[in-house]
XYZ file of C-alpha atoms in Angstrom:
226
model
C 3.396 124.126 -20.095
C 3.691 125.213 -16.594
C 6.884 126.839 -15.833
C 9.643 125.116 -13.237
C 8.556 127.176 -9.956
C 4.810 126.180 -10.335
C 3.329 123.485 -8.038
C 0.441 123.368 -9.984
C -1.118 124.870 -13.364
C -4.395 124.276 -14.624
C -4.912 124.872 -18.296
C -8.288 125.877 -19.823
C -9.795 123.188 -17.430
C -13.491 123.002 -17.564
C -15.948 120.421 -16.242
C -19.748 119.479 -16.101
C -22.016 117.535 -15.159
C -25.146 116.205 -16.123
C -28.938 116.277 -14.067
C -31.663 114.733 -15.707
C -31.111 116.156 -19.535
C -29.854 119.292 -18.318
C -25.469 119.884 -18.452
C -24.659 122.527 -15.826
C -21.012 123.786 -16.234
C -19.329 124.336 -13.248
C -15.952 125.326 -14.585
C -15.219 126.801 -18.262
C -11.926 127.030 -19.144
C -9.956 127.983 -15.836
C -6.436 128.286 -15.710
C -4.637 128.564 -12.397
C -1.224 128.386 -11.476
C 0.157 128.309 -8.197
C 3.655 128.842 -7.085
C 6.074 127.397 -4.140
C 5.371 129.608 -1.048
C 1.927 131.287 -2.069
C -0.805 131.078 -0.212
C -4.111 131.418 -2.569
C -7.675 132.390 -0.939
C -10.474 130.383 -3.590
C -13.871 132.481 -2.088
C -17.205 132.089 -3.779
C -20.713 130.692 -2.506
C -21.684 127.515 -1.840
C -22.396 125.638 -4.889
C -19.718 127.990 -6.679
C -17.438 125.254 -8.112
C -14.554 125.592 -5.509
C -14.858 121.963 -3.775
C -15.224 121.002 -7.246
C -11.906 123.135 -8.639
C -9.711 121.705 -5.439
C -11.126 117.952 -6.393
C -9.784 118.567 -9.914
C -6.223 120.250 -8.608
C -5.921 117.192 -6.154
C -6.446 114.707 -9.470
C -9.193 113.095 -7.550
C -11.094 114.235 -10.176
C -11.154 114.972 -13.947
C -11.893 117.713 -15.492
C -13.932 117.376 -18.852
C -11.209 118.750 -21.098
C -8.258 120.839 -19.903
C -4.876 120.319 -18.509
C -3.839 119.216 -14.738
C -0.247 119.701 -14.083
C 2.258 118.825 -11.053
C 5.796 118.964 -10.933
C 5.661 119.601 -14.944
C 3.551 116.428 -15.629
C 0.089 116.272 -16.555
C -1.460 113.816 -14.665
C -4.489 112.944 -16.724
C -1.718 112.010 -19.684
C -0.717 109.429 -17.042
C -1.611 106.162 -15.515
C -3.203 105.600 -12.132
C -0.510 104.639 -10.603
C 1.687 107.758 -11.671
C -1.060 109.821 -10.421
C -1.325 108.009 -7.007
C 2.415 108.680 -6.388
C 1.937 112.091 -7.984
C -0.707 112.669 -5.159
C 0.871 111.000 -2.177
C 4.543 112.861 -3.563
C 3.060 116.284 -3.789
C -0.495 117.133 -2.131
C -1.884 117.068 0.817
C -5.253 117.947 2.088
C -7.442 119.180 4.592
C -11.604 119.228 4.785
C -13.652 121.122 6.776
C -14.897 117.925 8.907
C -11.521 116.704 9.733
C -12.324 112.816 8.651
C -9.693 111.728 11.997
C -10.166 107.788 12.793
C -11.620 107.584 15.726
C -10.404 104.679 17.075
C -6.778 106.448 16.898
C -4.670 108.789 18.900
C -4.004 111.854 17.283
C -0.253 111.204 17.478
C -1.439 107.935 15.703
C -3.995 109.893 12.880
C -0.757 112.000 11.739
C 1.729 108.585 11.828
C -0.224 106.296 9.501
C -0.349 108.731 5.703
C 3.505 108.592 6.785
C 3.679 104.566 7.207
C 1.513 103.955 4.080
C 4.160 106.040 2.594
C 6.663 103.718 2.991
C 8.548 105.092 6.712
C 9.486 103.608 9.302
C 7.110 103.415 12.596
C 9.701 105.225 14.761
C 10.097 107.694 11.635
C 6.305 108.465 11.396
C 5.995 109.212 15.566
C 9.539 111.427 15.082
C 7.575 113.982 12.800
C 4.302 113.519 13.913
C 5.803 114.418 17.440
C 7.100 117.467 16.145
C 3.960 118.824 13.912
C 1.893 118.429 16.519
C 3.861 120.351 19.148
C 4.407 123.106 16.618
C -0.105 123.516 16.840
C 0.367 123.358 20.382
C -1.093 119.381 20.664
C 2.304 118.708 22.500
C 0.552 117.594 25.760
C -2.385 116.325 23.429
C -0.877 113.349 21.415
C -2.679 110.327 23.199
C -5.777 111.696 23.107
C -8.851 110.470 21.022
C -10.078 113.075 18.285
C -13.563 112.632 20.646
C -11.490 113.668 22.974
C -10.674 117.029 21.827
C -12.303 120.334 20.871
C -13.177 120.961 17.631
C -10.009 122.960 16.858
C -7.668 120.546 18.302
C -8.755 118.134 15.633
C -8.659 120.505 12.475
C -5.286 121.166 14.096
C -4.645 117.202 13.896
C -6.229 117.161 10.441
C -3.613 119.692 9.187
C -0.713 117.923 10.517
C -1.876 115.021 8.852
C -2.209 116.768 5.843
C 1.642 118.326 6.157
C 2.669 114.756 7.272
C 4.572 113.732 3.863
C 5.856 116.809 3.486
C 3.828 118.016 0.037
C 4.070 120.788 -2.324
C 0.658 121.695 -2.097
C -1.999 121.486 0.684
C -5.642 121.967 -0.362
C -8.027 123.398 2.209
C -11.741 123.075 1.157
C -13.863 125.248 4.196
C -10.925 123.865 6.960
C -12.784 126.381 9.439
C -16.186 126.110 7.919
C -17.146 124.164 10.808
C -15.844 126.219 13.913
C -16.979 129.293 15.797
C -15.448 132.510 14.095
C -12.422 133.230 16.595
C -11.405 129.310 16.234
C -11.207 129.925 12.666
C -9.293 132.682 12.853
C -6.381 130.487 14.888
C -6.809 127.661 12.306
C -6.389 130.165 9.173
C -3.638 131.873 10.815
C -1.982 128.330 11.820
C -2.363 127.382 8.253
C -0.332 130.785 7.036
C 2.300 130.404 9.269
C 3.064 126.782 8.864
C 2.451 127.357 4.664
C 5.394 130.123 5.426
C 7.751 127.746 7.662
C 7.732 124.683 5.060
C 7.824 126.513 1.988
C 4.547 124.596 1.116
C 2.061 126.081 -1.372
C -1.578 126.823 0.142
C -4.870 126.735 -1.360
C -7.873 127.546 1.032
C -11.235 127.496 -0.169
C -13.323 129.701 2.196
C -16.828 131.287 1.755
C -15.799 133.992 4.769
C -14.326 136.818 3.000
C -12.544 138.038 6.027
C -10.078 134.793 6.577
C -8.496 136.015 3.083
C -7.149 139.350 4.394
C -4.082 137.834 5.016
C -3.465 135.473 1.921
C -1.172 136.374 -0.659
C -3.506 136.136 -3.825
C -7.512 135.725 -3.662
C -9.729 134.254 -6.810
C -12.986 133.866 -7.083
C -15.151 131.223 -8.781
C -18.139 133.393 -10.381
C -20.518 131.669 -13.050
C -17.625 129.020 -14.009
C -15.120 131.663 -14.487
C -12.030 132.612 -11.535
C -12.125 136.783 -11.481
């Protein structure tokens, strides 16, 4: 069992899937643990297993055998609605196309995860408000995400993704979509708010030189994290 001070541990997860008659393994027995604070890089090529490794930690999906467990509970032991609260209590996330709704300010994008969890309208704009000023979207919050630069909305997406206030934010390729000295900002933003909240950070990157900076790095090689 994971110990108290973990946000997550995986346990001899593994998972596969199947083309035609052929079973590729993508992961084979990982274990992972990640604690309150860290920030973790998760490098490896495309195709590597790490989008599929964050889908597993963010019980979106399950592994073939293996253990997935938040806050001391292992979700797959669970029903679906313990793992939706599990998920909305405890992760966040952020992609590397940011996924904003178009039709909605980006004051608005970072209000409504906060409203479908259960606060208050005036509650939602309060924080939003504030997350956004703190990426420097202050003067920013009415605007549409087509109208702002790519960075500004990965900036938005992150906020959105530290809107409930979770345990653990999963990055899959956040900058994998933005000229290199944008994606410096947006790793660097990512540290430095990981380091303010307390929040535990997983960022999945193929660009080796984002990771400089990160506490621990893994790799995914041939199914196996070296």
């Amino acid at each position: 069992m994971s110990k108290p001070e973990h946000v997550l541990y995986l346990k001899e997860v593994s998972r596969s899937f199947q083309q035609g008659s052929t079973e590729i393994s993508v992961l084979k027995g990982v274990e992972l643990s990640i604690s309150r604070g860290e920030v973790l890089g998760l490098v490896g090529p495309s195709g590597s297993g790490k989008s599929t490794l964050l889908q597993i930690a963010g019980i979106l999906e399950r592994p073939n055998s293996g253990k997935v467990i938040i806050g001391g509970i292992s979700c797959w032991d669970e029903n679906d609605n313990v793992r939706a609260e599990l998920r909305q209590r405890n992760l966040g996330f952020v992609f590397q196309y940011h996924h904003l709704l178009s039709e909605f300010s980006a004051l608005e994008n970072v209000m409504l995860p906060q409203m479908a969890a259960g606060k208050s309208k005036q509650e939602a704009s309060k924080r939003a408000e504030q997350l956004l000023s703190e990426v420097g979207l202050g003067g920013r919050l009415s605007h549409l995400p087509g109208e702002l630069s790519g960075g500004e909305q990965q900036r938005v997406a992150i906020c959105r993704g530290l809107a409930n206030e979770p345990k653990l934010l999963l990055a899959d390729e956040p900058t994998g979509n933005l000229d290199e000295r944008t994606a410096f900002e947006i790793s660097g933003m990512l540290r430095a708010l990981a380091s303010k909240t307390g929040v535990a950070l997983v960022i999945a990157t193929h660009n080796s030189g984002l990771t400089e900076e990160m506490d621990r790095v893994v790799r995914v090689q041939d199914g196996f994290l070296v």
